[in-house]
Short mmCIF file of C-alpha atoms and ligand atoms in Angstrom, two decimals:
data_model
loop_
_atom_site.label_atom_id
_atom_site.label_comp_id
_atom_site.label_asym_id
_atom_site.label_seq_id
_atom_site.Cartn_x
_atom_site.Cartn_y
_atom_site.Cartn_z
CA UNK U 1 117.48 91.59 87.18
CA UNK U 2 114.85 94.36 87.72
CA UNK U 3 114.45 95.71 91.35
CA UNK U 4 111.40 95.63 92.71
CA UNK U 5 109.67 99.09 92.86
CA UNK U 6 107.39 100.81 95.35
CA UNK U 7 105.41 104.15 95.69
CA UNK U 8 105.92 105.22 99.29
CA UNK U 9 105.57 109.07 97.97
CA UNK U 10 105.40 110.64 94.64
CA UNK U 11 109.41 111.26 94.68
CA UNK U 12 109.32 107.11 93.92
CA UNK U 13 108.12 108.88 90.36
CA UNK U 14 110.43 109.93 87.84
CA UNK U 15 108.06 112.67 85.18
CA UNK U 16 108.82 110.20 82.56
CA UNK U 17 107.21 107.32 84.54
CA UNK U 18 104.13 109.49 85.83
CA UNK U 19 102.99 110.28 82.02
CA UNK U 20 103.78 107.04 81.28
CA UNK U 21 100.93 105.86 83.97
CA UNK U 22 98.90 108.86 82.40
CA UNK U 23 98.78 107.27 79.24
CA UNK U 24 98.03 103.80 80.30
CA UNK U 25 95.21 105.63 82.70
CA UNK U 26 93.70 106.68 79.96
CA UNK U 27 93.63 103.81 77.50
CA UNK U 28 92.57 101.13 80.47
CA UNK U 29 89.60 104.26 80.75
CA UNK U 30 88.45 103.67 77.37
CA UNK U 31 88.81 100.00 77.72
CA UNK U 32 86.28 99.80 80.27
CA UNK U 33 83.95 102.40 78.51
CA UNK U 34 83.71 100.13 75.80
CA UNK U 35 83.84 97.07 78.35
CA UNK U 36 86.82 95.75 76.35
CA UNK U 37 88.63 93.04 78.46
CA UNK U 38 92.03 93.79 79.80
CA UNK U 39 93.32 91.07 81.66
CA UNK U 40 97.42 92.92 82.22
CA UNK U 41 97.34 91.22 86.46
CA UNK U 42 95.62 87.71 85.62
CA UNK U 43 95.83 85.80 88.61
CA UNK U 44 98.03 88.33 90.30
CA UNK U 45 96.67 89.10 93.94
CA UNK U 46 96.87 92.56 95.86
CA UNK U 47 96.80 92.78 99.54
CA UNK U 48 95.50 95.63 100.99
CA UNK U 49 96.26 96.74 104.69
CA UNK U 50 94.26 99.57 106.21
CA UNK U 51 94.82 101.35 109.73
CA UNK U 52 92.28 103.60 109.04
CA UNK U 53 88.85 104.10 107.19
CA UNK U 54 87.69 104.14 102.89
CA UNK U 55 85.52 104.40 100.31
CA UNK U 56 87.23 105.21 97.87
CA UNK U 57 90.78 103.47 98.08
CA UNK U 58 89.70 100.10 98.94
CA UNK U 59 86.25 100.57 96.03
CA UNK U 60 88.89 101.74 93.04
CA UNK U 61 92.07 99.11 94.20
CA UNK U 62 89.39 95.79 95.02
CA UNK U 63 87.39 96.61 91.63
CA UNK U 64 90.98 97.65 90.04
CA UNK U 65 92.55 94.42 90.71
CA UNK U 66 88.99 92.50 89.28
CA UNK U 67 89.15 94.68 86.16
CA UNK U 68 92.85 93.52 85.48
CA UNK U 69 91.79 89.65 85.75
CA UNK U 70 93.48 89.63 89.56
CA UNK U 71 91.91 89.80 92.77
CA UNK U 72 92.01 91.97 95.97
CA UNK U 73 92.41 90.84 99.68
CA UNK U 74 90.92 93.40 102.25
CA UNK U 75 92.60 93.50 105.45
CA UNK U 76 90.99 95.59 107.94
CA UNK U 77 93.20 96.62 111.42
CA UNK U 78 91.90 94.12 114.00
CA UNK U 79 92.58 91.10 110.92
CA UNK U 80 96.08 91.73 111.65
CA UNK U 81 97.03 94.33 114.13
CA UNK U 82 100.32 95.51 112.32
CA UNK U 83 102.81 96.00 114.51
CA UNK U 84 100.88 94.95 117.49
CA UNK U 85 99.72 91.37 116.73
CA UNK U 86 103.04 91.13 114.78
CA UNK U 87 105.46 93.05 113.58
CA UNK U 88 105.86 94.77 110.26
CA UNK U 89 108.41 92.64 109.51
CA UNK U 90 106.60 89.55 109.54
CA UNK U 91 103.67 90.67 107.87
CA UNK U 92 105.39 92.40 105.23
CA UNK U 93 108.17 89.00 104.82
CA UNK U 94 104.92 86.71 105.07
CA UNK U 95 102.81 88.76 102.76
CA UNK U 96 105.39 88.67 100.12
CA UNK U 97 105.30 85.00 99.81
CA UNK U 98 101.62 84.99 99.02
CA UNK U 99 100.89 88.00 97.02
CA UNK U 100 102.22 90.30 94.43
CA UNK U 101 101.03 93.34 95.03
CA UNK U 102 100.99 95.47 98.93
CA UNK U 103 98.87 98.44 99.05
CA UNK U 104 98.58 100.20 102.54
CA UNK U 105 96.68 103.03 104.05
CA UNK U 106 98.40 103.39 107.45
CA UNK U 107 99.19 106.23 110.07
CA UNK U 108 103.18 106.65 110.16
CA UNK U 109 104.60 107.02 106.79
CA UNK U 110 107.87 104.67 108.77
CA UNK U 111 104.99 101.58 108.55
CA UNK U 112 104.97 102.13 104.50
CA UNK U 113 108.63 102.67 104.30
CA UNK U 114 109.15 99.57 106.31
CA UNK U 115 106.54 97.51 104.65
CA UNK U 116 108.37 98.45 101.45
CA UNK U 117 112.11 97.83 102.70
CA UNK U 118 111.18 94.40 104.58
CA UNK U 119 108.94 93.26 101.50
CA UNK U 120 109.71 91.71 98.26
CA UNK U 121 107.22 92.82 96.40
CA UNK U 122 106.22 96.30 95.24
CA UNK U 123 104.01 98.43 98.17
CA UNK U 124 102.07 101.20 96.88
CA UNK U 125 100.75 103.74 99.98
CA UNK U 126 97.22 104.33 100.09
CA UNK U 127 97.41 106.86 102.32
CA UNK U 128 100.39 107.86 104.94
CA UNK U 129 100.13 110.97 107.65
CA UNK U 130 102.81 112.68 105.08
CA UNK U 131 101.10 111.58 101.70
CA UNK U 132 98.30 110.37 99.00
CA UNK U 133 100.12 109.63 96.27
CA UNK U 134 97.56 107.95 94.20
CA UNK U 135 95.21 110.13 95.41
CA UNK U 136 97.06 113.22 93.48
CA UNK U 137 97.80 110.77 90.17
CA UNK U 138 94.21 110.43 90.05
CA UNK U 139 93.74 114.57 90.34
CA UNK U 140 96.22 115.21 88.20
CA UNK U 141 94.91 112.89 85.33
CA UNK U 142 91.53 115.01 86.00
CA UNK U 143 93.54 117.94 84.83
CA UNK U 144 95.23 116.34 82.10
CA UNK U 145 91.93 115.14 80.56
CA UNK U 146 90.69 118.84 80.68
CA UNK U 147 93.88 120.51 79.72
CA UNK U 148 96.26 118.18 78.40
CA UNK U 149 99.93 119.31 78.95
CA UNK U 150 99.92 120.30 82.63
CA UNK U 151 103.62 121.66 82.77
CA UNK U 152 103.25 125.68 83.21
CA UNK U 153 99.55 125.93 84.60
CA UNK U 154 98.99 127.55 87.55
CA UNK U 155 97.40 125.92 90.34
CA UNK U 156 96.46 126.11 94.28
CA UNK U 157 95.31 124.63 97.55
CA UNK U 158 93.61 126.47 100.28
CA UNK U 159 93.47 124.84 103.74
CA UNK U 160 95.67 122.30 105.74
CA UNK U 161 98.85 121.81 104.54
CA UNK U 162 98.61 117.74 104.63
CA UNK U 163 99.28 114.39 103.17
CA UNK U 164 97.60 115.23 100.25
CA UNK U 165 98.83 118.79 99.80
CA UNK U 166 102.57 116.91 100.25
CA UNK U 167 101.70 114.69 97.34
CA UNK U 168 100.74 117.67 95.56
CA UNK U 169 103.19 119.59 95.91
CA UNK U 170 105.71 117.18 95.41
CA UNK U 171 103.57 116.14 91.91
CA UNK U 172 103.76 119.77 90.66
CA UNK U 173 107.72 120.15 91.38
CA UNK U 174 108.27 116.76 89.72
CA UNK U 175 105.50 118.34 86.40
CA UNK U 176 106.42 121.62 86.46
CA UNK U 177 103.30 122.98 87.92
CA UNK U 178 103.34 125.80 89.46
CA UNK U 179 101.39 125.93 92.83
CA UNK U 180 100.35 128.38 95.68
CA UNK U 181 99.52 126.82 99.07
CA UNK U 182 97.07 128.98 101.70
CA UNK U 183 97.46 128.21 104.82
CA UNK U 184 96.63 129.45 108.52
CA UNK U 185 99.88 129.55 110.69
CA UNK U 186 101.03 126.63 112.08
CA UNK U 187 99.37 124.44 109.36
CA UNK U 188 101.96 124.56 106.31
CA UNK U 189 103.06 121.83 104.68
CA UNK U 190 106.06 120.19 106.07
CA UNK U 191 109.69 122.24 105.26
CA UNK U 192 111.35 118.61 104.31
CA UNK U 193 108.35 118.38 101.77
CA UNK U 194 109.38 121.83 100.70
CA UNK U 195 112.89 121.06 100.28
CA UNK U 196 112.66 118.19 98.13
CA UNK U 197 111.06 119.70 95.63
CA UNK U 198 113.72 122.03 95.10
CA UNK U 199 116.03 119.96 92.53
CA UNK U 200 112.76 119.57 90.53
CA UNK U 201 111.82 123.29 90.63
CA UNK U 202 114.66 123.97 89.31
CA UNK U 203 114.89 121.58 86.12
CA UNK U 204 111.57 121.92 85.13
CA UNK U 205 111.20 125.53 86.71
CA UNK U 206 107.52 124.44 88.87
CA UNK U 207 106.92 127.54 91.60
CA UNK U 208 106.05 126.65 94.75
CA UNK U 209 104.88 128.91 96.85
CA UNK U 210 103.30 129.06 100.26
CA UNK U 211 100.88 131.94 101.64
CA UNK U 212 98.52 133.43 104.48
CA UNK U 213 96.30 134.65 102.36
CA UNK U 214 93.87 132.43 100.72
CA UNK U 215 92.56 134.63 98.32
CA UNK U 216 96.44 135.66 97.31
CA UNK U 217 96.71 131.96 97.11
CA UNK U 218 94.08 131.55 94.57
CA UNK U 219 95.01 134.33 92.47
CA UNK U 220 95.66 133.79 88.89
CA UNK U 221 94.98 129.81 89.93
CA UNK U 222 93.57 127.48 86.77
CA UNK U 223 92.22 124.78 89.33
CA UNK U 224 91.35 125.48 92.96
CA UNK U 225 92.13 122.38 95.52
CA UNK U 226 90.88 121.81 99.05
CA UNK U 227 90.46 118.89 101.87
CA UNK U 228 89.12 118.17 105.24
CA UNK U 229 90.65 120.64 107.85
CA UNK U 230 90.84 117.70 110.23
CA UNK U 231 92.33 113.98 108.71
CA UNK U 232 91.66 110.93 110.20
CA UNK U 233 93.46 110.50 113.52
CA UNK U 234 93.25 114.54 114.22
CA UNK U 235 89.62 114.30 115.24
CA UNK U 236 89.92 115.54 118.61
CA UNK U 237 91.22 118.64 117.26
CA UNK U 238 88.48 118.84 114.81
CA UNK U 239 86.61 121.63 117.16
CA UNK U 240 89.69 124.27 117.18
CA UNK U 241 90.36 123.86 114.10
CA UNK U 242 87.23 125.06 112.50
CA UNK U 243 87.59 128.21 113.98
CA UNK U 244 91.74 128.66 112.77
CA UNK U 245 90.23 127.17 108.97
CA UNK U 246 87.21 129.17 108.35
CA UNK U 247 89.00 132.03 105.86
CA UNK U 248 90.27 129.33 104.18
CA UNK U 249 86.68 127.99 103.45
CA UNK U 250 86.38 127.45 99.41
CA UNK U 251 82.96 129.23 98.75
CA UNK U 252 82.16 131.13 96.25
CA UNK U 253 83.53 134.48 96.73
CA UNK U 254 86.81 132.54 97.41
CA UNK U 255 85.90 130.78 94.60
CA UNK U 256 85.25 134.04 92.22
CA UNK U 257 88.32 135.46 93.05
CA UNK U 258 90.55 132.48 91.23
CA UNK U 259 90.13 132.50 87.06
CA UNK U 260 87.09 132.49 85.64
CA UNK U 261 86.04 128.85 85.63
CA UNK U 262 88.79 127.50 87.50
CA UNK U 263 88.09 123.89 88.10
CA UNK U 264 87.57 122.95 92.06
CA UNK U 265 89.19 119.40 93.39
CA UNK U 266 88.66 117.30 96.26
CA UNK U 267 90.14 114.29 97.46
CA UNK U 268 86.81 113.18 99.62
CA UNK U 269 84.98 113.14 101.78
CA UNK U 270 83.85 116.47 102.13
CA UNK U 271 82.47 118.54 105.59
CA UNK U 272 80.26 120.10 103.12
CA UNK U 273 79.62 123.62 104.68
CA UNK U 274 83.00 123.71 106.79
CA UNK U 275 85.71 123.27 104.08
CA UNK U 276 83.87 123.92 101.15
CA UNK U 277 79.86 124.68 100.44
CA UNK U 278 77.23 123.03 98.91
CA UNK U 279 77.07 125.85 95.80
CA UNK U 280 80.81 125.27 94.91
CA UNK U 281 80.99 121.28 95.79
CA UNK U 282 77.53 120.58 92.72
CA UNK U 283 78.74 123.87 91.53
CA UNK U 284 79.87 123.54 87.40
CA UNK U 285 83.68 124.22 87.83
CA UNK U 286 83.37 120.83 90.28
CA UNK U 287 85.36 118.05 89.32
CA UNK U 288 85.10 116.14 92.05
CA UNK U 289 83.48 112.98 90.85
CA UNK U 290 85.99 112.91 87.55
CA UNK U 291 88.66 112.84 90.73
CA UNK U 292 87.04 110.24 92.28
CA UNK U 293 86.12 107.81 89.26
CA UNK U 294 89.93 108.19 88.20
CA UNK U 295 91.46 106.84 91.27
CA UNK U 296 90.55 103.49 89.37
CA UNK U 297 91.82 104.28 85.91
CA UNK U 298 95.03 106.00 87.48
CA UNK U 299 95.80 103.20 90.28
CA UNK U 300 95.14 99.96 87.62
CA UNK U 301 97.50 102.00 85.51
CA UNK U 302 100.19 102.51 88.40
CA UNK U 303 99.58 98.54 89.70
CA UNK U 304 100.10 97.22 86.10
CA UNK U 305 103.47 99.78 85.83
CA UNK U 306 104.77 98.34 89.13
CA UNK U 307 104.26 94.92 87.83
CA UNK U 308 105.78 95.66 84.79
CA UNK U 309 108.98 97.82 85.73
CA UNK U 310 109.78 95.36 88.54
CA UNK U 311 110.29 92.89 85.95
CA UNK U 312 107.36 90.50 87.99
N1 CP T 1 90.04 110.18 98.88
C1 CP T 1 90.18 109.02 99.55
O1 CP T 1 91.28 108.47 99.71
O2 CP T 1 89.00 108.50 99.99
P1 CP T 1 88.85 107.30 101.05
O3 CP T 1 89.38 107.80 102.37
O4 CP T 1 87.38 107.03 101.09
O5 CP T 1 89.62 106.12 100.56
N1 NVA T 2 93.63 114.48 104.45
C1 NVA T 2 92.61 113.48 104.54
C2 NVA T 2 92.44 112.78 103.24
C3 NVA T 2 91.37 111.72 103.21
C4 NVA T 2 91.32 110.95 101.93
C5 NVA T 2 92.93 112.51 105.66
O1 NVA T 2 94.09 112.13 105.81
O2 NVA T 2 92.02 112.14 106.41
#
């Protein structure tokens, strides 16, 4: 019997299994371009658990989960109070007797590990204090559509070393992207993200490497990354951290000194004018929106392969 599978982090991805949500990304795209039907979760139901604010993750999932023929159950963090009301355990035991499907934007990556180990059915996180994996799918099926193969470009993020910059990194080890991170002191990404990308460096020979310097960062870079320099639940540190962040603001002398038209990505929402300007956001190398319109395509595509490989 299959096991159930979930996507806690990227490492829950083998390569094989990330094209293989690629390729179904794509078709599903063209299936609702042409507004062909494609009913692959009929009747299958999604719960979604958030501890913190969206757009975007609960828009793409909800409409997702109505594309596939399913539907989408919004659960906002007074409905349930996880871990407070009740305990993880209970919501994720009692969940998995309703639904098929757990997505779950939360604080402590621990409440999307535990949702996953205490559940029986696959948990996807929509957002953890140490990742974004479907956030990064989606950016990385951005680049795929403008480059195809993605294994030997050269790529980097300037700015906080987060969640999202994890995912990425993690992504680009697993692909063998290479990437340079800029980052003020103090605001790297996480060594145990670092070190578990090091098996994967080394079979599919990605570079990761991590800088000061944000224009050394986006030297010789293909696509130019950036987010908020305060996430959601660091907003009283929002103030100071404008002033450590401003060098690593992606404008466009920043901008000028990656390759010539080297695409710019961001997860949203923007500070427009702290963490990246106005020119360079509606600027032509911006793919922003493409990033943003592909969280659908790319998360249908991953719910559908959970489904599938879990043998549900
Ligand atoms: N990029 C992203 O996850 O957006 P939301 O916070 O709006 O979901
Ligand atoms: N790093 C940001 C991403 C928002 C989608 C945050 O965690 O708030």
């Amino acid at each position: 019997m299959a096991m159930k599978r979930d996507i806690r982090s990227i490492q829950d991805l083998s390569a094989a299994e990330i094209r293989e949500v690629f390729a179904l990304a794509i078709d599903l795209k063209a299936k609702v371009k042409r507004r062909e039907p494609h009913p692959l979760l009929a009747g299958r139901v999604l719960a979604m658990i958030f501890e913190k604010p969206s757009l975007r993750t609960r828009v793409t999932f909800e409409t997702g989960m109505v594309q596939l023929g399913g539907h989408a159950i919004y659960l906002q963090p007074s409905d349930i109070g996880l871990g407070k009301r009740e305990s993880v355990y209970d919501v994720a035991t009692c969940l998995s007797r309703w639904v098929d499907l757990v997505m779950a934007r939360t604080f402590a990556q621990k409440t999307v590990d535990d949702l996953a180990a205490f559940g029986t059915v696959p948990v996807i996180n929509g957002l953890s204090d140490l990742e974004h994996p479907c956030q990064v799918l989606a950016d990385c099926l951005t680049l795929r559509e403008r480059w195809g193969e993605l294994a030997g470009r050269r790529i980097a993020w300037v700015g906080d070393g987060n969640n999202v910059c994890h995912s990425l990194i993690l992504l680009c080890a697993r692909l063998g992207v290479h990437l340079t991170v800029g980052s003020p002191e103090g605001y790297e990404p996480k060594g145990v993200i670092l070190e578990a990308t090091q098996r994967d460096a080394v079979e599919t020979g990605s570079q990761i490497r991590i800088v000061r310097d944000p224009v050394e960062a986006v030297k010789g870079a293909d696509a130019v990354f950036t987010d908020t320099w305060a996430s959601m639940g660091q907003e009283n540190e929002a103030e100071a951290r404008k002033a450590i962040f401003e060098p690593y603001q992606l404008n466009r002398t920043l901008l000028a000194k990656a390759n010539p038209g080297a695409l710019v990505l961001h997860c949203l929402p923007a500070h427009r004018g702290e963490e990246i300007t106005d020119e360079v956001i509606d600027g032509p190398q911006s793919v922003v929106y493409d990033e943003a319109e592909n969280r659908l395509h790319a998360q249908k595509a991953l719910m559908v392969c959970l489904v599938r490989w879990s043998g549900m």
